[in-house]
Tab-separated table of C-alpha atoms in Angstrom:
chain	number	residue	atom	x	y	z
A	23	MET	CA	-10.192	-168.160	-259.303
A	24	HIS	CA	-10.370	-168.255	-255.507
A	25	LEU	CA	-12.046	-171.029	-253.438
A	26	THR	CA	-15.057	-170.391	-251.267
A	27	HIS	CA	-16.678	-172.884	-248.853
A	28	GLU	CA	-19.517	-172.861	-246.301
A	29	LEU	CA	-18.651	-174.153	-243.305
A	30	GLU	CA	-21.960	-176.845	-242.722
A	31	LEU	CA	-21.307	-176.915	-239.243
A	32	PHE	CA	-21.035	-173.197	-238.836
A	33	PRO	CA	-23.024	-171.494	-241.528
A	34	ASP	CA	-22.494	-168.108	-240.463
A	35	ARG	CA	-18.699	-168.915	-242.023
A	36	ARG	CA	-17.267	-169.191	-244.813
A	37	VAL	CA	-13.734	-169.959	-245.722
A	38	THR	CA	-11.568	-168.564	-249.108
A	39	GLN	CA	-8.470	-169.218	-250.350
A	40	MET	CA	-6.360	-167.702	-252.721
A	41	LEU	CA	-3.510	-168.864	-254.262
A	42	PHE	CA	-0.279	-166.862	-255.607
A	43	LYS	CA	2.626	-167.730	-257.774
A	44	GLU	CA	5.812	-165.868	-258.151
A	45	VAL	CA	5.657	-163.866	-254.970
A	46	LYS	CA	8.216	-161.090	-254.547
A	47	ASN	CA	7.271	-159.694	-251.453
A	48	ALA	CA	6.977	-162.913	-248.925
A	49	ALA	CA	8.412	-161.135	-245.968
A	50	GLU	CA	6.403	-157.969	-246.110
A	51	LEU	CA	3.559	-160.158	-246.250
A	52	ARG	CA	4.379	-162.220	-243.553
A	53	GLN	CA	4.779	-158.824	-241.595
A	54	CYS	CA	1.618	-157.178	-242.676
A	55	ALA	CA	0.255	-161.098	-241.024
A	56	VAL	CA	2.147	-160.515	-237.985
A	57	GLU	CA	0.958	-156.546	-237.142
A	58	GLY	CA	-2.651	-157.413	-238.125
A	59	LYS	CA	-2.605	-155.752	-241.290
A	60	ILE	CA	-3.787	-158.412	-242.859
A	61	GLN	CA	-6.574	-160.652	-241.523
A	62	GLY	CA	-5.886	-163.943	-242.876
A	63	ALA	CA	-3.396	-167.116	-242.508
A	64	LEU	CA	-0.362	-167.175	-245.377
A	65	ILE	CA	-0.059	-170.801	-245.834
A	66	ASN	CA	3.236	-172.787	-247.490
A	67	PRO	CA	1.327	-174.315	-250.394
A	68	THR	CA	3.949	-177.019	-250.836
A	69	MET	CA	3.018	-178.465	-247.955
A	70	VAL	CA	-0.980	-178.478	-248.890
A	71	VAL	CA	-2.311	-181.880	-250.809
A	72	ASN	CA	-5.548	-180.376	-251.809
A	73	PRO	CA	-8.211	-177.486	-250.344
A	74	PHE	CA	-9.594	-180.066	-248.915
A	75	GLN	CA	-6.960	-180.259	-246.249
A	76	VAL	CA	-7.171	-176.511	-246.033
A	77	LEU	CA	-10.826	-176.668	-245.399
A	78	VAL	CA	-10.114	-179.494	-242.369
A	79	ALA	CA	-7.932	-177.176	-240.592
A	80	ALA	CA	-9.713	-173.979	-240.784
A	81	ASN	CA	-13.126	-176.001	-239.727
A	82	LYS	CA	-11.316	-177.363	-236.753
A	83	ALA	CA	-10.128	-174.075	-235.984
A	84	VAL	CA	-13.490	-172.337	-235.838
A	85	HIS	CA	-15.168	-175.350	-234.053
A	86	LEU	CA	-12.158	-174.050	-230.939
A	87	GLN	CA	-13.380	-170.849	-231.488
A	88	LYS	CA	-16.586	-171.022	-230.863
A	89	SER	CA	-15.788	-173.437	-227.710
A	90	GLY	CA	-12.802	-171.314	-226.313
A	91	LYS	CA	-10.723	-173.808	-227.016
A	92	MET	CA	-7.739	-172.805	-229.193
A	93	LYS	CA	-4.404	-173.568	-228.304
A	94	THR	CA	-3.066	-170.865	-230.345
A	95	ARG	CA	-3.840	-166.847	-229.816
A	96	SER	CA	-5.502	-166.228	-233.251
A	97	LEU	CA	-7.856	-167.843	-235.621
A	98	TYR	CA	-5.388	-167.531	-238.251
A	99	SER	CA	-2.441	-169.374	-236.125
A	100	GLU	CA	-4.897	-171.922	-235.338
A	101	ILE	CA	-5.322	-172.909	-238.846
A	102	ILE	CA	-1.782	-173.032	-239.424
A	103	PHE	CA	-1.444	-175.105	-236.037
A	104	ASN	CA	-3.972	-177.605	-237.372
A	105	LEU	CA	-2.293	-178.595	-240.197
A	106	SER	CA	0.593	-179.598	-238.294
A	107	PRO	CA	0.447	-183.655	-237.362
A	108	THR	CA	2.107	-182.534	-233.938
A	109	ASN	CA	1.235	-180.425	-231.105
A	110	ASN	CA	4.418	-178.252	-231.282
A	111	ILE	CA	3.242	-174.680	-232.443
A	112	SER	CA	6.390	-173.168	-232.970
A	113	GLU	CA	7.176	-175.783	-235.664
A	114	ALA	CA	3.721	-175.870	-237.214
A	115	PHE	CA	4.419	-171.912	-237.797
A	116	LYS	CA	7.850	-172.992	-239.166
A	117	ARG	CA	7.004	-175.637	-241.393
A	118	PHE	CA	3.035	-174.591	-242.178
A	119	GLY	CA	3.412	-171.250	-242.510
A	120	SER	CA	4.771	-169.075	-244.717
A	121	SER	CA	8.450	-168.690	-244.908
A	122	ASP	CA	10.227	-164.925	-246.002
A	123	GLY	CA	11.988	-166.745	-249.013
A	124	ASP	CA	9.176	-168.239	-250.263
A	125	ASP	CA	8.126	-168.062	-254.092
A	126	SER	CA	4.266	-168.953	-253.407
A	127	VAL	CA	1.369	-167.879	-250.826
A	128	LEU	CA	-1.819	-169.540	-250.030
A	129	VAL	CA	-3.733	-167.079	-248.158
A	130	VAL	CA	-6.806	-168.486	-246.139
A	131	LEU	CA	-9.769	-166.200	-244.864
A	132	VAL	CA	-12.322	-166.686	-242.506
A	133	HIS	CA	-15.127	-164.461	-243.304
A	134	ASP	CA	-19.296	-164.650	-242.410
A	135	LYS	CA	-20.907	-163.472	-246.094
A	136	ASP	CA	-19.228	-163.019	-249.349
A	137	ASP	CA	-16.874	-159.606	-249.202
A	138	PRO	CA	-15.162	-158.837	-252.623
A	139	GLN	CA	-13.536	-156.450	-251.166
A	140	LEU	CA	-11.834	-158.032	-248.914
A	141	LEU	CA	-10.231	-160.678	-251.867
A	142	ALA	CA	-9.323	-157.441	-253.598
A	143	ASP	CA	-7.716	-156.163	-250.859
A	144	ILE	CA	-5.238	-159.175	-250.556
A	145	ALA	CA	-4.892	-159.288	-253.970
A	146	ALA	CA	-3.475	-155.734	-253.846
A	147	ARG	CA	-1.188	-156.131	-251.266
A	148	VAL	CA	0.273	-159.679	-252.787
A	149	SER	CA	3.362	-158.884	-255.619
A	150	GLY	CA	2.764	-161.976	-257.244
A	151	ARG	CA	0.353	-163.998	-259.852
A	152	GLN	CA	-2.820	-165.062	-258.435
A	153	VAL	CA	-3.761	-168.523	-260.188
A	154	PRO	CA	-7.112	-170.917	-259.340
A	155	ALA	CA	-6.456	-172.341	-255.621
A	156	GLU	CA	-7.260	-175.975	-256.923
A	157	ASP	CA	-3.791	-175.664	-258.233
A	158	VAL	CA	-2.122	-175.727	-254.966
A	159	SER	CA	-1.516	-179.359	-256.195
A	160	SER	CA	0.520	-178.869	-258.259
A	161	LEU	CA	2.684	-177.149	-255.618
A	162	THR	CA	2.769	-179.873	-253.339
A	163	ASP	CA	5.924	-181.652	-252.398
A	164	HIS	CA	4.734	-185.096	-251.547
A	165	ALA	CA	7.807	-186.521	-250.448
A	166	LYS	CA	8.189	-183.789	-247.723
A	167	ILE	CA	5.018	-184.388	-246.750
A	168	LYS	CA	4.841	-188.221	-246.452
A	169	LYS	CA	8.351	-187.777	-244.241
A	170	LEU	CA	6.508	-185.131	-241.921
A	171	TYR	CA	3.194	-187.026	-241.630
A	172	LYS	CA	4.475	-190.141	-241.218
A	173	ILE	CA	2.695	-191.797	-243.814
A	174	PRO	CA	4.021	-195.655	-244.059
A	175	PRO	CA	4.010	-197.018	-247.742
A	176	GLN	CA	0.946	-199.820	-246.485
A	177	GLU	CA	-1.202	-197.061	-245.324
A	178	GLU	CA	-1.178	-195.700	-249.157
A	179	LYS	CA	-2.946	-198.632	-250.263
A	180	CYS	CA	-5.665	-198.247	-248.307
A	181	GLY	CA	-6.413	-194.421	-249.347
A	182	THR	CA	-5.102	-191.257	-250.986
A	183	LEU	CA	-2.374	-189.006	-249.588
A	184	LEU	CA	-5.024	-186.553	-248.678
A	185	ASP	CA	-6.861	-189.461	-246.554
A	186	ALA	CA	-3.941	-190.106	-244.515
A	187	VAL	CA	-2.918	-186.081	-243.739
A	188	VAL	CA	-6.682	-185.479	-242.823
A	189	CYS	CA	-7.038	-188.328	-240.518
A	190	ARG	CA	-3.503	-187.281	-238.745
A	191	MET	CA	-4.752	-183.710	-238.545
A	192	ALA	CA	-8.128	-184.675	-237.018
A	193	THR	CA	-6.515	-187.243	-234.451
A	194	LYS	CA	-3.345	-185.490	-233.258
A	195	ASP	CA	-4.544	-183.916	-230.215
A	196	VAL	CA	-4.555	-187.595	-228.315
A	197	MET	CA	-1.603	-189.231	-230.160
B	20	GLY	CA	-30.899	-191.030	-226.185
B	21	PHE	CA	-30.410	-187.775	-228.188
B	22	LEU	CA	-34.326	-186.494	-228.912
B	23	GLY	CA	-35.973	-189.163	-228.373
B	24	LYS	CA	-33.757	-191.629	-230.938
B	25	PRO	CA	-31.499	-194.164	-229.567
B	26	THR	CA	-27.750	-193.197	-229.710
B	27	ILE	CA	-24.399	-194.208	-228.323
B	28	LYS	CA	-23.420	-192.400	-225.530
B	29	LEU	CA	-19.291	-192.245	-225.646
B	30	THR	CA	-17.419	-191.394	-223.044
B	31	HIS	CA	-14.197	-189.054	-223.202
B	32	ARG	CA	-12.212	-192.455	-222.956
B	33	ARG	CA	-14.084	-194.464	-225.723
B	34	THR	CA	-13.695	-191.229	-227.827
B	35	VAL	CA	-10.228	-191.308	-228.076
B	36	GLN	CA	-9.425	-195.170	-227.891
B	37	GLU	CA	-11.649	-195.292	-230.938
B	38	VAL	CA	-10.122	-192.050	-232.509
B	39	ARG	CA	-6.403	-194.084	-232.157
B	40	SER	CA	-7.310	-197.423	-233.231
B	41	ILE	CA	-8.771	-195.586	-236.506
B	42	LEU	CA	-5.281	-194.539	-237.721
B	43	ARG	CA	-3.825	-197.987	-236.241
B	44	CYS	CA	-5.769	-199.643	-238.501
B	45	ARG	CA	-4.860	-197.353	-241.345
B	46	ARG	CA	-1.323	-197.718	-240.672
B	47	SER	CA	-1.862	-201.254	-240.993
B	48	ARG	CA	-3.291	-201.050	-244.295
B	49	HIS	CA	-6.971	-201.696	-242.932
B	50	ILE	CA	-9.822	-199.990	-245.038
B	51	CYS	CA	-11.483	-197.920	-242.602
B	52	PRO	CA	-13.092	-194.424	-242.871
B	53	PHE	CA	-10.901	-191.431	-241.675
B	54	SER	CA	-11.767	-189.031	-238.726
B	55	LEU	CA	-12.485	-185.659	-240.042
B	56	LEU	CA	-13.381	-183.666	-236.962
B	57	VAL	CA	-12.883	-185.174	-233.193
B	58	ASP	CA	-15.141	-183.390	-230.822
B	59	TYR	CA	-14.318	-183.645	-227.086
B	60	THR	CA	-16.192	-181.607	-225.266
B	61	TYR	CA	-19.460	-183.931	-226.811
B	62	HIS	CA	-18.025	-186.960	-228.028
B	63	CYS	CA	-18.534	-186.996	-231.532
B	64	ILE	CA	-16.429	-188.543	-234.179
B	65	PHE	CA	-17.010	-187.243	-237.560
B	66	LEU	CA	-15.856	-189.808	-239.791
B	67	GLU	CA	-15.641	-190.001	-243.438
B	68	GLU	CA	-18.896	-192.123	-245.216
B	69	ILE	CA	-17.513	-194.765	-247.133
B	70	VAL	CA	-21.080	-195.203	-249.687
B	71	GLY	CA	-22.146	-198.691	-250.230
B	72	SER	CA	-20.007	-199.897	-247.239
B	73	SER	CA	-21.369	-202.352	-244.955
B	74	THR	CA	-20.115	-203.835	-241.629
B	75	VAL	CA	-17.726	-206.597	-241.051
B	76	ARG	CA	-20.628	-208.447	-239.265
B	77	ASP	CA	-22.855	-207.883	-242.110
B	78	HIS	CA	-20.656	-209.205	-244.960
B	79	ILE	CA	-19.921	-212.315	-243.252
B	80	ALA	CA	-23.228	-213.098	-242.189
B	81	ALA	CA	-24.408	-212.382	-246.135
B	82	THR	CA	-21.330	-214.540	-247.142
B	83	ARG	CA	-22.247	-217.208	-244.664
B	84	GLN	CA	-25.644	-217.160	-246.187
B	85	SER	CA	-24.779	-217.542	-249.792
B	86	ASP	CA	-22.500	-220.178	-248.731
B	87	CYS	CA	-19.120	-218.603	-249.647
B	88	SER	CA	-17.488	-220.397	-247.526
B	89	LYS	CA	-14.049	-220.147	-249.993
B	90	GLU	CA	-14.265	-216.388	-250.228
B	91	LEU	CA	-14.821	-216.239	-246.489
B	92	GLY	CA	-11.392	-218.299	-245.724
B	93	GLY	CA	-9.980	-216.348	-247.805
B	94	TRP	CA	-11.000	-213.060	-246.345
B	95	LEU	CA	-10.052	-214.403	-242.696
B	96	ARG	CA	-6.513	-215.496	-243.907
B	97	GLY	CA	-5.213	-212.138	-245.125
B	98	TRP	CA	-7.363	-210.658	-241.810
B	99	ALA	CA	-5.911	-213.034	-238.728
B	100	ARG	CA	-2.109	-212.373	-240.826
B	101	SER	CA	-2.271	-208.514	-240.172
B	102	TRP	CA	-4.024	-209.185	-236.726
B	103	PRO	CA	-1.188	-209.076	-234.806
B	104	LYS	CA	-0.178	-205.194	-235.860
B	105	CYS	CA	-3.599	-203.959	-235.147
B	106	THR	CA	-3.325	-204.888	-231.100
B	107	THR	CA	-1.439	-203.520	-228.915
B	108	ARG	CA	1.471	-205.199	-226.710
B	109	THR	CA	1.256	-204.443	-223.214
B	110	PRO	CA	4.395	-206.117	-221.765
B	111	GLN	CA	2.597	-208.311	-218.806
B	112	PRO	CA	4.570	-210.994	-216.554
B	113	GLY	CA	4.146	-214.383	-218.495
B	114	GLY	CA	3.107	-213.584	-221.495
B	115	ARG	CA	1.999	-210.709	-223.986
B	116	GLY	CA	-1.365	-208.422	-222.872
B	117	ILE	CA	-3.583	-208.076	-225.621
B	118	ARG	CA	-5.497	-205.006	-225.675
B	119	ALA	CA	-8.950	-204.564	-227.182
B	120	VAL	CA	-8.886	-204.676	-231.188
B	121	PRO	CA	-11.264	-202.362	-233.142
B	122	HIS	CA	-14.679	-203.649	-232.538
B	123	ARG	CA	-15.593	-203.423	-236.036
B	124	LEU	CA	-12.884	-205.760	-237.040
B	125	ARG	CA	-13.403	-208.480	-234.262
B	126	PRO	CA	-17.008	-209.603	-234.748
B	127	ASP	CA	-17.662	-212.159	-231.928
B	128	SER	CA	-19.207	-214.913	-234.171
B	129	VAL	CA	-15.762	-215.195	-236.373
B	130	CYS	CA	-13.057	-214.599	-233.860
B	131	LYS	CA	-12.934	-217.981	-233.002
B	132	ALA	CA	-12.347	-218.756	-236.558
B	133	ALA	CA	-9.745	-216.227	-236.945
B	134	GLU	CA	-7.811	-217.561	-233.988
B	135	GLU	CA	-7.851	-221.099	-235.731
B	136	LEU	CA	-6.345	-219.499	-239.095
B	137	GLN	CA	-3.688	-217.474	-237.027
B	138	THR	CA	-2.241	-220.544	-235.188
B	139	ALA	CA	-2.139	-222.290	-238.234
B	140	ALA	CA	-0.462	-219.185	-239.506
B	141	SER	CA	2.130	-218.843	-236.895
B	142	LYS	CA	4.579	-220.006	-234.548
B	143	LYS	CA	3.936	-218.347	-231.637
B	144	SER	CA	0.943	-217.713	-231.774
B	145	SER	CA	-0.233	-220.522	-229.157
B	146	GLU	CA	0.744	-218.012	-226.424
B	147	VAL	CA	-1.301	-215.233	-227.836
B	148	ILE	CA	-4.272	-217.264	-227.711
B	149	LYS	CA	-3.678	-218.849	-224.244
B	150	LYS	CA	-3.715	-214.949	-222.816
B	151	LEU	CA	-6.355	-214.161	-225.070
B	152	ASP	CA	-9.120	-217.266	-223.674
B	153	GLU	CA	-7.713	-216.059	-220.161
B	154	VAL	CA	-8.562	-212.646	-220.993
B	155	ARG	CA	-12.063	-213.925	-221.664
B	156	LEU	CA	-12.919	-215.314	-218.516
B	157	ARG	CA	-11.660	-213.220	-216.417
B	158	GLY	CA	-12.553	-209.805	-218.409
B	159	ARG	CA	-10.727	-207.318	-219.791
B	160	LYS	CA	-10.635	-205.221	-216.202
B	161	ARG	CA	-8.766	-206.606	-213.421
B	162	SER	CA	-10.917	-205.391	-211.293
B	163	MET	CA	-13.691	-207.470	-211.969
B	164	LEU	CA	-12.494	-210.810	-210.287
B	165	GLY	CA	-14.244	-211.264	-207.416
């Protein structure tokens, strides 16, 4: 169900993604994250094209955390911020972070070894149905993403939407 | 070098320029690897690997060797048409300024041919070409003048 990847550049870190639909307690989950009861990033899955996009954001967050150059306060807020094509932090949270009224949520965890208890704790907190993390593509709002990332039609001829999104995420610090 | 191997040392400025150029190329429909991660501390750019690809220089060399001049001409025409979108235009007295196009798109050996094609294709390009020649003569940095 969940997807776990090891980060090649940071072999002591793993990123796990858990996707939930029919979520009834998004507001409560968000509050738990703010209070530190959930050690994870709660992401709006409609703004995600593919789990790889989240991996790139998490990889960059870990890279910046290790070099002491994060722009936000925590690793998890940094992951949300890295998804955004702009350098405005509050806008990033508003667009890519989970909102109180959402009926789906993508939970992203960064941990050092496989931890089934960690995943079980998260699943227990979510009032919703867990589905395979790859299914995030079925929730993607393509039009909103193209508009937000400012992807012109001609760029789609030289790569996928995912390519365009990832390139902007990696490049935004200097654009 | 790095551990005894020759490397290209990127400055911070060059790293930034390359990364911006990649995005500019993609917006203008040029297929090029996308950036995955940029490390501004060590000036590394992690790029997508395009399997089975070759550089523009190698492709042109191979095409010339096999005498596929029509194919090369067609490719150059398409490239020359999109060239203005890849250059930046900084206003300068007396005409347009021309900044560096990403090196992977401008092998020196075919620049002349591309210019000729662009001249034929575009009406106002003589002004642009004249500026380019002037830049070549004096060098890109104005401080290179005596």
